[in-house]
Each structure stands twice: as C-alpha cells, then as structure tokens.
Coordinates of C-alpha atoms in Angstrom, one line a residue:
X1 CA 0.0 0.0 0.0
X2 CA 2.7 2.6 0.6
X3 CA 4.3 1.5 -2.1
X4 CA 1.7 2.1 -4.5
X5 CA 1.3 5.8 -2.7
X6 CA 4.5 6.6 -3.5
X7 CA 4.3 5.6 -7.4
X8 CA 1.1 8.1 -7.7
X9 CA 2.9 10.8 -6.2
X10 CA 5.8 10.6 -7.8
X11 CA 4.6 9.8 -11.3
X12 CA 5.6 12.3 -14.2
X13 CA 3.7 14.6 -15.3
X14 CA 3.7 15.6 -18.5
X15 CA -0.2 16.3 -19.7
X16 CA -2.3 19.4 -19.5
X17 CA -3.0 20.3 -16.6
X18 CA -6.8 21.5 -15.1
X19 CA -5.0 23.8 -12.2
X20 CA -3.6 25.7 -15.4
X21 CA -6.0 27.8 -17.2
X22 CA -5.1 30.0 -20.3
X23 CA -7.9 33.5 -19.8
X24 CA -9.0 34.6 -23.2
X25 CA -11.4 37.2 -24.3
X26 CA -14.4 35.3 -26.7
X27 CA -14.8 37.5 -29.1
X28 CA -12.1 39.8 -31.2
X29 CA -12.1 42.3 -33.6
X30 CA -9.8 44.1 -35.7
X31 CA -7.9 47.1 -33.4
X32 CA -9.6 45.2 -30.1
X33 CA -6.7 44.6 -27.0
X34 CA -6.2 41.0 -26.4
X35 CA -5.4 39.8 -22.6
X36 CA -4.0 36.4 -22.0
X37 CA -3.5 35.2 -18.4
X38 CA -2.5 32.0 -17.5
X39 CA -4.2 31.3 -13.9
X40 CA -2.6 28.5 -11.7
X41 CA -4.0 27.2 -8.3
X42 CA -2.5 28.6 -5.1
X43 CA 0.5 27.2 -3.6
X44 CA 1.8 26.7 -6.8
X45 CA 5.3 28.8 -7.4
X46 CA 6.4 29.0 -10.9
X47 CA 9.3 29.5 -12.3
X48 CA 8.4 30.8 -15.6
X49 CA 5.6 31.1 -17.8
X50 CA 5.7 30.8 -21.5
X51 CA 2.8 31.8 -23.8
X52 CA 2.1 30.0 -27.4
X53 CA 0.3 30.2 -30.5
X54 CA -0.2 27.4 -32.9
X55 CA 2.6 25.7 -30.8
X56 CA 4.9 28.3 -31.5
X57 CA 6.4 30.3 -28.5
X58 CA 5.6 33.7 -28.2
X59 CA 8.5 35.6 -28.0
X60 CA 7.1 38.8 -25.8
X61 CA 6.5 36.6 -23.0
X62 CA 8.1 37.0 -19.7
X63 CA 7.7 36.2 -16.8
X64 CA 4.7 37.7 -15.4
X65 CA 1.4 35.7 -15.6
X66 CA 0.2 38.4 -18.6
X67 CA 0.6 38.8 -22.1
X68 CA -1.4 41.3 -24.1
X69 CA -1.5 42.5 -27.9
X70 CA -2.1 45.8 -28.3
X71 CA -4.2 46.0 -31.7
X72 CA -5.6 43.1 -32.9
X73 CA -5.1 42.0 -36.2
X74 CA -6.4 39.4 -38.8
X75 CA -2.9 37.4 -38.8
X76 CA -3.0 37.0 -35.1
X77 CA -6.1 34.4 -34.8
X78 CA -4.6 31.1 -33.9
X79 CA -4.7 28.5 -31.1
X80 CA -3.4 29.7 -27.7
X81 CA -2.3 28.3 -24.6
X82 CA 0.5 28.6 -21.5
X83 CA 2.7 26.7 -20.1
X84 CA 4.3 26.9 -16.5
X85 CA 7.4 25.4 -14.7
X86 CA 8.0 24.9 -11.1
X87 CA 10.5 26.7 -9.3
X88 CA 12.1 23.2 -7.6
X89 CA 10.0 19.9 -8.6
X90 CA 10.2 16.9 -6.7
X91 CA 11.7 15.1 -8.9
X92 CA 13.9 15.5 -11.3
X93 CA 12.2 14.4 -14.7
X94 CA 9.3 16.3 -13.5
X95 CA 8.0 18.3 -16.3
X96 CA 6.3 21.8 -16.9
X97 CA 2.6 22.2 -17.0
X98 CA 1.3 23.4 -19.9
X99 CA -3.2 24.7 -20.2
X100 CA -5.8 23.6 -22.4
X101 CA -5.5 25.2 -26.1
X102 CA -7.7 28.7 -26.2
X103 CA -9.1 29.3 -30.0
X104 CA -8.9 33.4 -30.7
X105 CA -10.2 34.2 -34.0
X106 CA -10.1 38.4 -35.0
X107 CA -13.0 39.0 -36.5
X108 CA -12.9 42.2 -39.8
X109 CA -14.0 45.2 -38.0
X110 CA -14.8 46.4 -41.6
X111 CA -13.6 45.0 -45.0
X112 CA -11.0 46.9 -47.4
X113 CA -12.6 49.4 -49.3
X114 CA -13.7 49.6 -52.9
X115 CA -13.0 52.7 -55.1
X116 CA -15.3 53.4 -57.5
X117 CA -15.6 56.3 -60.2
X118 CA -18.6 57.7 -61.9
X119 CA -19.1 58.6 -64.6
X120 CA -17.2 55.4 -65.6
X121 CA -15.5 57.3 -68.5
X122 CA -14.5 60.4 -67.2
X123 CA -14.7 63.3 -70.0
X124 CA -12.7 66.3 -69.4
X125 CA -14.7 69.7 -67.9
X126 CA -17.1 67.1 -66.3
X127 CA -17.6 66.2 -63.0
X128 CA -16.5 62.9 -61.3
X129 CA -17.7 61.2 -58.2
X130 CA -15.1 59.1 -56.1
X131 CA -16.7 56.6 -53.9
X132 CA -15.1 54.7 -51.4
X133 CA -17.1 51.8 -50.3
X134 CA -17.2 49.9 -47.3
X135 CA -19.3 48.4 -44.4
X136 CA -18.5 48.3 -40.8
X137 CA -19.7 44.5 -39.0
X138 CA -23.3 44.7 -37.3
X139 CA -21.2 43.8 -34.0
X140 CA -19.6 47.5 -34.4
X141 CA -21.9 49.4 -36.3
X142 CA -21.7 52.4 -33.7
X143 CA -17.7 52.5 -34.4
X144 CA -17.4 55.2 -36.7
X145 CA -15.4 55.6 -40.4
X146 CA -13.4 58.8 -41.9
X147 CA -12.5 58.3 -45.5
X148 CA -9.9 60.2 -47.6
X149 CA -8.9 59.6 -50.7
X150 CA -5.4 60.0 -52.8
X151 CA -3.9 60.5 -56.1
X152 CA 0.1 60.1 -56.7
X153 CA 0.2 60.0 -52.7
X154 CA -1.6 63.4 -52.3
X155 CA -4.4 63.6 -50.3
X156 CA -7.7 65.9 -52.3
X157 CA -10.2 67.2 -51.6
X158 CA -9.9 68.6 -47.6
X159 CA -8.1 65.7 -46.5
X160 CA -10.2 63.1 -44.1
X161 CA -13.6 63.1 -43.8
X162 CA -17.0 61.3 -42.8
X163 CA -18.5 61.2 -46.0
X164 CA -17.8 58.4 -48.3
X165 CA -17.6 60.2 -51.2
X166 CA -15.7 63.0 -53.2
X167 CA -17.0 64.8 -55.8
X168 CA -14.3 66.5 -58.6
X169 CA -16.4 69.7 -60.4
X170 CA -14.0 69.2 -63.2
X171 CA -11.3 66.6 -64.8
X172 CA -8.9 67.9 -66.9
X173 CA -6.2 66.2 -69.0
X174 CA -3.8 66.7 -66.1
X175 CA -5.6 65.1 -63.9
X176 CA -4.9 61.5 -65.0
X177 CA -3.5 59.3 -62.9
X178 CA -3.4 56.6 -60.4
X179 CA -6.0 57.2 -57.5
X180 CA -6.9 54.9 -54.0
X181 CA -8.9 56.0 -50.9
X182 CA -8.8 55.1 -47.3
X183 CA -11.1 54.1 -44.6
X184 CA -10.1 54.3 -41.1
X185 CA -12.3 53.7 -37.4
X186 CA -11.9 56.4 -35.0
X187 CA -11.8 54.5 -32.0
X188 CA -10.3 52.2 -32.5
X189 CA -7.5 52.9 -35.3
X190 CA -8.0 50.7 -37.8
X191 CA -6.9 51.5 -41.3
X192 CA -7.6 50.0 -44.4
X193 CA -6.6 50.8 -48.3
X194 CA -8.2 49.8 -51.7
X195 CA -6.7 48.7 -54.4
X196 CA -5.6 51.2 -56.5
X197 CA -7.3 52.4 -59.7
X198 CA -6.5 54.2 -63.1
X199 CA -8.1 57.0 -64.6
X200 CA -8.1 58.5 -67.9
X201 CA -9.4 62.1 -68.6
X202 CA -10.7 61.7 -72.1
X203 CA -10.1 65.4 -73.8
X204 CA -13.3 66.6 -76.3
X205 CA -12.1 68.3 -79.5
X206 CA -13.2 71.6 -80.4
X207 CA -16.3 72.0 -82.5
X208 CA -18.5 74.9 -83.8
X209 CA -16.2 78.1 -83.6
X210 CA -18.1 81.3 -84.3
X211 CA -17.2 84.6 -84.1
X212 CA -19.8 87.8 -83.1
X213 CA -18.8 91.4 -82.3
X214 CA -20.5 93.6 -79.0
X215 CA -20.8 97.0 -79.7
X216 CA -23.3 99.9 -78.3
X217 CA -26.8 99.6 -79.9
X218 CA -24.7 97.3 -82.4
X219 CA -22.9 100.1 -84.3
X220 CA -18.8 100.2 -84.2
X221 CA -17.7 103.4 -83.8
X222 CA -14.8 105.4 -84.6
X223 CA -13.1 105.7 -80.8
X224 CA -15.2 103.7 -78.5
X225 CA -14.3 100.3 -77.1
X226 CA -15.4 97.1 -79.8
X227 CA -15.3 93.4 -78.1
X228 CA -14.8 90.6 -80.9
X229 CA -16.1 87.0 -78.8
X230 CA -15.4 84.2 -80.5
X231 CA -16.8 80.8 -79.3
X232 CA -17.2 76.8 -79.2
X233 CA -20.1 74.4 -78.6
X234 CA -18.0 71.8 -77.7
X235 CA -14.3 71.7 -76.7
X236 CA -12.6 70.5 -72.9
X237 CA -9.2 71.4 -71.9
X238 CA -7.4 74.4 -72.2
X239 CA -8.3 75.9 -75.8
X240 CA -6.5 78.9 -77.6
X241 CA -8.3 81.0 -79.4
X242 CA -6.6 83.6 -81.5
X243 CA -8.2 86.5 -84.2
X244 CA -7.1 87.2 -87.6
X245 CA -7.6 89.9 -90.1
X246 CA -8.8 88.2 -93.2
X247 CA -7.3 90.4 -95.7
X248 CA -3.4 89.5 -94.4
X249 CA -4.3 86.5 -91.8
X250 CA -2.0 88.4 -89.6
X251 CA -3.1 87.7 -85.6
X252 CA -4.6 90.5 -83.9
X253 CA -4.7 88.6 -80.8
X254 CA -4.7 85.1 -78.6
X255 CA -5.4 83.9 -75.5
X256 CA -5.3 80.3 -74.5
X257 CA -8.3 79.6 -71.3
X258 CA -10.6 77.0 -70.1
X259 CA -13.6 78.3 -71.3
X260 CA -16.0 77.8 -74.1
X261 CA -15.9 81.6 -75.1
X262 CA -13.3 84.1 -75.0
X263 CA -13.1 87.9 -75.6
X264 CA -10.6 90.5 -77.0
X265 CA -11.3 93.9 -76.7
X266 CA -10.5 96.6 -79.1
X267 CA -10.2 99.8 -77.6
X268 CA -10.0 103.2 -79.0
X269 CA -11.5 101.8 -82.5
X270 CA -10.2 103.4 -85.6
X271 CA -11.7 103.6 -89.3
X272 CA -8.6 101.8 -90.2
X273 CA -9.7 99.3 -88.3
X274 CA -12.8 98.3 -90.3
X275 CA -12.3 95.2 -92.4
X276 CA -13.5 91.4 -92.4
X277 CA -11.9 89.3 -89.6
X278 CA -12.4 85.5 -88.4
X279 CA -11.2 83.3 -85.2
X280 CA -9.9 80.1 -84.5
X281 CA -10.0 77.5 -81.5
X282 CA -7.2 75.0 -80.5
X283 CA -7.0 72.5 -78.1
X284 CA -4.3 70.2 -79.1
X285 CA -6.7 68.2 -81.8
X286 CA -6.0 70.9 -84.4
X287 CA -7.2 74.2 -85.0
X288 CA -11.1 75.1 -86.1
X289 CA -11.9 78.0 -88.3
X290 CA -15.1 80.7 -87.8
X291 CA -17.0 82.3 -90.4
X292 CA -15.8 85.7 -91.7
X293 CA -17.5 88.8 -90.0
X294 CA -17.3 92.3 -91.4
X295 CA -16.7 94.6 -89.1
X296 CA -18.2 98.6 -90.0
X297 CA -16.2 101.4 -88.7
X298 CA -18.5 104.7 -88.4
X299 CA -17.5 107.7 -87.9
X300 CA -18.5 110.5 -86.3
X301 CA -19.4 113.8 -87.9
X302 CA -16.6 116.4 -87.6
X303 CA -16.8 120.1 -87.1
X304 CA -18.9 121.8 -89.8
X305 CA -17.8 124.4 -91.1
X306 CA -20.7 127.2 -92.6
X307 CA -20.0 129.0 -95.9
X308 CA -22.2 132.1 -97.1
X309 CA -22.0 132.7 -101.0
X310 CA -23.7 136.4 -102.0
X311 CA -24.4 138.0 -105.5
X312 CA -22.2 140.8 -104.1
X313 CA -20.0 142.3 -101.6
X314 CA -22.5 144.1 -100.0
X315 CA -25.6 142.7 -99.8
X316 CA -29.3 144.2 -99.7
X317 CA -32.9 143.2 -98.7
X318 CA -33.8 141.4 -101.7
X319 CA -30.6 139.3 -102.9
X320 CA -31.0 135.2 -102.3
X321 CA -27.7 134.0 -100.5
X322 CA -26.5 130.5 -100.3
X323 CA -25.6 129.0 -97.0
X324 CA -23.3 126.1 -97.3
X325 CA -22.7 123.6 -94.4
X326 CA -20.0 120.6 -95.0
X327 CA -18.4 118.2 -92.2
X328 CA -15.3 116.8 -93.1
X329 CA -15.3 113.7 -91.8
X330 CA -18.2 111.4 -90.8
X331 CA -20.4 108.8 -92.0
X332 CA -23.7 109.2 -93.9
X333 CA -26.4 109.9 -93.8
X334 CA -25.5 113.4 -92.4
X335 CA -28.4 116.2 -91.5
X336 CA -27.8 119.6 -91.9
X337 CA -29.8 122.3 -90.0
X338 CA -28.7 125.8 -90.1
X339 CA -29.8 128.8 -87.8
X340 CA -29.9 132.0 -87.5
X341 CA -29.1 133.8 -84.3
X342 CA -30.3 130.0 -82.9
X343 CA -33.5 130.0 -84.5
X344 CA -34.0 127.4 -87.1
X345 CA -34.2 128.1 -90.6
X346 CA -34.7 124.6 -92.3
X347 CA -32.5 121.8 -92.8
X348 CA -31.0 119.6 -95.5
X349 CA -29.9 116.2 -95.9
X350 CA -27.0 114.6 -97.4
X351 CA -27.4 110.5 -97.7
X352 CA -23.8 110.6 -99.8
X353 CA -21.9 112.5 -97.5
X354 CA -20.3 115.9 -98.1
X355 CA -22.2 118.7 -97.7
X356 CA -25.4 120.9 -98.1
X357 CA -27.0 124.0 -99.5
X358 CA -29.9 125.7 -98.2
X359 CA -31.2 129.0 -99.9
X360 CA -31.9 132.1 -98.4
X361 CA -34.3 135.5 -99.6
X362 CA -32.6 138.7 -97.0
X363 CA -34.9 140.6 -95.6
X364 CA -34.5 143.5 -93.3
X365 CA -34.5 141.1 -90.4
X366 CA -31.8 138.8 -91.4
X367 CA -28.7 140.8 -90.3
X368 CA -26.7 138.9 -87.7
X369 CA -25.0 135.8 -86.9
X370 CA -25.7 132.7 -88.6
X371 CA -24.7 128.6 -87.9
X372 CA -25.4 125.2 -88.9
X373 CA -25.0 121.6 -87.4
X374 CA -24.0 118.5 -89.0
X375 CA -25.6 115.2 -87.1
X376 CA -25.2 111.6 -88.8
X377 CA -26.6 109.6 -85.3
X378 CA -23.6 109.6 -83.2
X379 CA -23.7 113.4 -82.0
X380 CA -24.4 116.1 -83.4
X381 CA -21.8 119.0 -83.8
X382 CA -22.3 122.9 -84.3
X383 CA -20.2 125.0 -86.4
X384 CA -18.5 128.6 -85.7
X385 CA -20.8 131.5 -85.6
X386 CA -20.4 134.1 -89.3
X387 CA -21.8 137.1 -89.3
X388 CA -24.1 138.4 -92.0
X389 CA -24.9 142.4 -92.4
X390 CA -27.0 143.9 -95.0
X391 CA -25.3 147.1 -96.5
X392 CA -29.0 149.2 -96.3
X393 CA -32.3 148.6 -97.8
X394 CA -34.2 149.7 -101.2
X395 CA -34.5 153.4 -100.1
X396 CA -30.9 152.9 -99.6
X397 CA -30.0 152.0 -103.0
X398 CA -32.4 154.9 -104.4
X399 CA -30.1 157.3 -102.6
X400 CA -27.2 155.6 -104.6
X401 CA -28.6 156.4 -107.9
X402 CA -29.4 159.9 -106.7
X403 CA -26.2 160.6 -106.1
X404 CA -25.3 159.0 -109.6
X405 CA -27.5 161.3 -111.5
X406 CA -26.3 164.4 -109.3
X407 CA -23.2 163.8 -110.9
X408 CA -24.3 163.7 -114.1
X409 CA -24.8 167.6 -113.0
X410 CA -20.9 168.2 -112.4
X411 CA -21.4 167.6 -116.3
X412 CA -21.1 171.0 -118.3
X413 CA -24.0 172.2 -118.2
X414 CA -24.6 172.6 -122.0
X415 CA -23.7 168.6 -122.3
X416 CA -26.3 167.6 -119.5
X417 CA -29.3 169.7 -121.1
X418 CA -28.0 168.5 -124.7
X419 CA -28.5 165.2 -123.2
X420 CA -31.8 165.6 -121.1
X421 CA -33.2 167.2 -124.7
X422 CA -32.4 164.1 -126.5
X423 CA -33.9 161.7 -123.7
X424 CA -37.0 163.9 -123.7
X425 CA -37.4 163.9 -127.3
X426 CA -38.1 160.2 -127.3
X427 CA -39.6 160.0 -124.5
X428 CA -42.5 162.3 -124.3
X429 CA -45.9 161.7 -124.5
X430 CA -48.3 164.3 -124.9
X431 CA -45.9 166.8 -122.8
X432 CA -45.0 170.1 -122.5
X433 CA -42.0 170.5 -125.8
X434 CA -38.4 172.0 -124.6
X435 CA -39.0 175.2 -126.2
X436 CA -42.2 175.7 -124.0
X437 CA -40.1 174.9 -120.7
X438 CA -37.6 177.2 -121.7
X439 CA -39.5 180.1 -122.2
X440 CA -40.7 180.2 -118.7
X441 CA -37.6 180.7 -117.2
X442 CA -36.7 184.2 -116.3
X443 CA -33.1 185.7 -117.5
X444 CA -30.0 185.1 -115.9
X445 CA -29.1 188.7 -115.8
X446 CA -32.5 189.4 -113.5
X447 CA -31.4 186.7 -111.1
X448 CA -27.9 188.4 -111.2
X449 CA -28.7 192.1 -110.6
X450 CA -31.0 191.7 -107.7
X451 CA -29.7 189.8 -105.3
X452 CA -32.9 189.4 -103.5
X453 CA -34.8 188.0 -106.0
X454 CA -36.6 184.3 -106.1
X455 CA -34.6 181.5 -107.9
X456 CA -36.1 180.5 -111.0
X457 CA -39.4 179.2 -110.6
X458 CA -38.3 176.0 -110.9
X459 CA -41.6 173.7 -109.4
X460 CA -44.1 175.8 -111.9
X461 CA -42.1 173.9 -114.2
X462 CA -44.5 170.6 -115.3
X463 CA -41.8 167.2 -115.4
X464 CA -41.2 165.3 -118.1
X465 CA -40.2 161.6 -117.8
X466 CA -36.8 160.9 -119.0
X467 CA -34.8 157.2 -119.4
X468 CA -31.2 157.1 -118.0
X469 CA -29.6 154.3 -119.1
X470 CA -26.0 154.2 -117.6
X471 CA -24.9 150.9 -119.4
X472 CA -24.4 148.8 -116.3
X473 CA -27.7 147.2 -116.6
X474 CA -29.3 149.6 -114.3
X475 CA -32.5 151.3 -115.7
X476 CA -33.8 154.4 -114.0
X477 CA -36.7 156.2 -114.4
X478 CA -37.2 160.1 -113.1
X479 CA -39.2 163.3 -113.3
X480 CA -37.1 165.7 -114.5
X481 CA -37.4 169.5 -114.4
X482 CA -36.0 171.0 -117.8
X483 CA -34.3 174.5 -117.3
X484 CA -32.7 177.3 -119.5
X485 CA -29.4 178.1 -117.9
X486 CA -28.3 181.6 -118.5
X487 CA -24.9 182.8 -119.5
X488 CA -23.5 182.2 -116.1
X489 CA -23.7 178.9 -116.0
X490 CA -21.7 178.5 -113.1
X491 CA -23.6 180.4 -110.6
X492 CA -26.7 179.2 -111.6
X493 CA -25.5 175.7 -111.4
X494 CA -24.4 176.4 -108.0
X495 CA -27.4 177.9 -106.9
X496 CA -29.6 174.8 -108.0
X497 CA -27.1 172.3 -106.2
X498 CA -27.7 174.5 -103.1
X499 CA -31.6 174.6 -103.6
X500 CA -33.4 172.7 -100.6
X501 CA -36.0 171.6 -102.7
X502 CA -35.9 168.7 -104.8
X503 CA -34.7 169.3 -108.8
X504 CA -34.2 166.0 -109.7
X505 CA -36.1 162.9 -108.2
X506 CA -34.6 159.1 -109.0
X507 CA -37.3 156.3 -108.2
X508 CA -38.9 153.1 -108.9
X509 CA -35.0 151.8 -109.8
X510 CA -35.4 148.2 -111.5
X511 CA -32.1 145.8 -111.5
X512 CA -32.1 143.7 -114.5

C-alpha cells in the first residue's frame, strides 16, 4: 500500500494540466486589445511562464502571468495556450505544465474598401464622383469611419472626412492618374486601403467656332471700345483662341483659357480698323476656323464748317444768299440744320456725305450771326458762328442812284441839257415841248442884278419823264425839271445844287 502511494505521487507529469487555465477574451475584432493570463491554483510557485500560439512560443513573453496584444489584427487568430514550470519539482524528470489550447479568431471590423468612379469614363470639364465603399460589421456598427482619398500620394479634396464620397467639379487632362482612398475607425485605429485604380481624362475636340462682335446699340464706332467674342459648342481642356484679319491672316490677338468663349477687346476703334476678320479654336486636336464677319467702322461727324456765297459784296434786302454747311469727316447719312441767331431756318440732308446747301431770300431782319450743325446719329456737332450784315435797304439804293445822276450835273452844263433834250425827245408823251419849258424861265441877268430875287421858278415847271440808261444794266426812271441856264452857267448851277427843294427825283430803280 505505501508502495503504491508513493508511485502516484511521484509519477511524471507531463499532460495538460486542469489547475492551469489559459484566460482569453471570446470575441475579437480588428484594433480590439487581447489579454492572455494563464491562472494556476494557489500554492503553486512557478518558475516561468511561456505563452504559445499554434505551438509556437511567443517571443514577448516574460515572466509575469500576462501577455497582451495591443491592436488586434487578422494574422494574429490562432490556437493559444500557456505553459508553467516549477520553481524546484520533486523530482527530477518532473515536467512543466502546460493549459488547455484557447481558439482566438479576430474577426474584420470592416472589410478593405472599394474605389469606384462615376461617370465610368471620365470626360474632361465634367464632374466625377469618387466613392469609397465599405461596411462596418453589425457587432460595431456604432464604431465610426473617416474616408480620404489620394492621387500620386496626395491627399484631395480637404483631407479626411465622414462622408464616403468626393466629388471632382471638373477633370482635366492633367488630372490623369493613379487614384486609392482610405477608410479608417476612430476609435479604435484601424486603417484599411483599396486597391488602386486608373483613370483617364478623355479630352473633347473643339467644334463649332463662331465669331460675333458687341458693340453699343450694335454700331462700331470710330473711338469707342469694340469686343470681338469668338466661341465653341463643344471643346474641354485648355483651348487657344486667336483672331485674324482676313485680308493679311495676320493675328490680332490670342489667348489660351478653359472656357467655351473668350473675348478681346478693341479699344480706341479706328476707321482703319474696319475690315472682315475670323477666329480660330485649339485645343491640341487641331485648330477650327469661324466664319468671316465684317466689321463697320462709323464715324463720327466732324466740325462743320458754314460757308455764305452772295451776288455781291455788299448785300441788300432782296438778294437770295446760299448757305453752305459741309463736315469733313463722318459717316452718312448726315443732316444739316442751319440757324440764325439759334432759331431754325430749315435743314437739308446729305445721304452721300459731303455737304449741303440751303437758300436764303434777305430781308431786313436777317442781319446777324448765322450757324449750322451737321448730325449723322452719333452726335451732333455745331459750327462757328459768321456774321451776315445787309449794307441798307431799297430806299438805300435809291439814294445811290441819286447821287449818280447828281453827278451827271458836275457835267457842263450845256452837255447835260443836250442830253436831257435828247432823252426827252423820245420819250415824251403828250408833254410840255423843250421850247415851252424854256421860255418860262426868267433871265439870268435878273437873277444876277437883284440879289434878292426868287430863284427861278423851278416847281411851276411841269416834269417830263426821262430814261437814263447808264450801261451797267441799271434802268432808271425820273421826273425831271427841264431848265434854261443863263450865261452864267456856273452860278446858276451852284445855286440849283444849293436849292433845298428837290430838282431832280430818282425812283422806282429796277435791277435787271
């Protein structure tokens, strides 16, 4: 019997053990903290305890009764258990204890994340939505994700974020490229990458190229500020556009933009300028041609200037003047209005260009300044002021042939009354005859000896109408008082020149 004590203490051990139990948690995710503890039953002192998986030993163990991994992965599930040695065993082929085998199996917190792209086919200038998808496990849906996503290892958009998704408001050409995104739990940090995609920005040729001009109310004029737009329908990428004359083809400008539509501006517009001109469009497919537009330059109407043509150097009531009002530059149509001290007078019209004429009858009123304006639609412009004066009126010009036939009087006086004879010979009509006119006039020598005596007695004398034709094309016709001068010829001459009374009356002059 003691015997047989003995052998049962004493016997080897070498199995697992149930006073050595390996603590696990039951359930692991991905980024979870992993305990192990291997528990033994008091009184037992150990020398060392060793931790394994899959049989392997663990080579963080030590010699405390813990081992713990700090963030859980999918490569650490395995089969787990301890093992123990004593610090002096009773025998010496005692053995070390070793725990029943613990299965940990890390369960994927979330799986690796999808990028998709959509459209599928990106076109250049349109949007693109990146996605990046992924689903967290129903054990941890309250864990939450921030996604960011990457292209040639830079980070767009803001960087990290909750949403799944970023959306590009334009590819371009350049933006080709290799692209991934990233999903990663807050608590705990676990972070997972897709697989990593290509994308190729397909670029849209240019199409439709057209060329328009904006100008005020339409109209190009000479000075002011023209825009020349020229434009595609379809097109991506950066497109240059440039502007030609078509006369030389010579470029009157480029610019290279992203945009369907570009403008050059033309400032300070000259008539040189006018002309037909096209556009073209160019982005790296080749370069489209517009349609020709012609481009009108107009100009606006200069300074008139107001010309007055007379029949004479001095003019009278009566004579017809020509008023004459030319711009020398500006477009037509051009209106003419002419004025006199500001009051209008009428206008003319010049659809050719150049100038006008507008007619004028003088009256006594019509002394004083005179202007015109020229006006083709673009502003009108008035001329310099030019001064008009009438030299008198008709009584005025009565008093000039008066004085003409006084001096017919400076005449000997033998040589006028020869020549009023003649006139009256052929032009009387039922008058008094020379002979009768002359026998009513008293002597010279009476006059002479008493100084106190009357002057002849001139207005009994009846008149006779006489025609005075100087040869300029005047005609006048007179009353004429025929007298018989005495021997001195001299005196009496004087004396009728100083006579109040009227001897010799001009009127009714006629201008042919």
């Amino acid at each position: 019997m003691l015997l047989w004590s003995l052998l049962v203490i004493f016997a080897p051990v070498d199995g697992k053990s149930d006073w050595l139990t390996l603590v696990a948690p039951s359930a692991v995710f991905e980024g979870d903290r992993i305990d192990l503890t291997c528990q033994k039953k008091n009184g037992w002192k150990v020398k060392r305890v060793s931790y394994y998986k899959d049989g392997e030993e663990l080579p963080l163990s030590s010699e405390v009764s813990n081992f713990s991994i700090q963030r859980a992965v999918l490569s650490d599930s395995g089969t787990y258990h301890c093992a123990v040695a004593p610090v002096w065993p009773l025998f010496p082929f005692q053995k070390e204890k070793t725990s029943r085998s613990v299965r940990i199996e890390v369960q994927e917190l979330f799986p690796r994340p999808v990028l998709t792209v959509s459209p599928f086919r990106a076109i250049e200038g349109n949007p693109v939505t990146l996605t990046c998808e992924t689903k967290l496990s129903p054990q941890r849906s309250d864990a939450q994700l921030q996604f960011c996503f990457f292209r040639g290892g830079r980070a767009l958009g803001s960087g990290w974020s909750s949403s799944p998704e970023l959306r590009v408001p334009a590819m371009w050409s350049g933006d080709s490229g290799s692209y991934w995104c990233e999903a990663e739990t807050v608590t705990p940090s676990v972070r997972k990458q897709s697989l990593r995609s290509q994308i190729h920005v397909r670029r849209v040729p240019v199409s439709n190229v057209s060329l328009e001009m904006r100008a005020p109310r339409g109209q190009v004029i000479e000075g002011r500020n023209l825009v020349l737009l020229c434009s595609v329908t379809e097109g991506t990428g950066n497109i240059t556009f440039s502007w030609h004359r078509e006369a030389t083809g010579a470029s009157v400008g480029k610019k290279t933009q992203r945009s369907l539509s570009v403008e050059l501006e033309v400032p300070a517009v000259q008539e040189h300028d006018a002309g037909r001109y096209y556009c073209r469009a160019d982005n790296g497919h080749g370069p489209i041609r517009s349609k020709v537009l012609s481009i009108l330059v107009r100009i606006p109407v200069s300074c008139p200037i107001l010309s007055i043509t007379a029949p004479r150097a001095q003019v009278v009531e009566g004579d017809v003047v020509e008023l004459r009002c030319e711009a020398q530059r500006g477009s037509p149509p051009i209106l003419y209005r002419f004025y006199h001290e500001d009051v209008p007078l009428g206008n003319s019209s010049a659809p050719s260009g150049g100038g006008a004429s507008f007619n004028l009858s003088l009256t006594a009123e019509h002394s004083g300044n005179y202007s015109c304006e020229a006006d083709n639609g673009l502003g009108a412009r008035r001329s310099e002021v030019v001064p008009l004066s009438l030299s008198g009126t008709s009584s005025y010009r009565e008093e000039q042939v008066t004085d003409r036939a006084l001096g017919l009087l400076g005449v000997p006086a033998c040589v006028a009354a020869a020549l009023l004879f003649y006139c009256r010979f052929h032009k009387t009509r039922g008058r008094h005859s020379v002979t009768n006119a002359l026998r009513d006039v008293p002597s010279a020598n009476s006059q002479a000896s008493t100084p106190s005596s009357p002057s002849p007695a001139i207005e009994d004398l009846q008149p006779d109408y006489v025609n005075v034709d100087p040869g300029d094309g005047d005609v006048a016709y007179s009353f004429v008082w025929s007298i018989q001068l005495p021997e001195d010829a001299e005196n009496t001459r004087r004396t009728i020149l100083e006579n109040k009374d009227s001897h010799v009356i001009y009127s009714g002059v006629k201008e042919m």
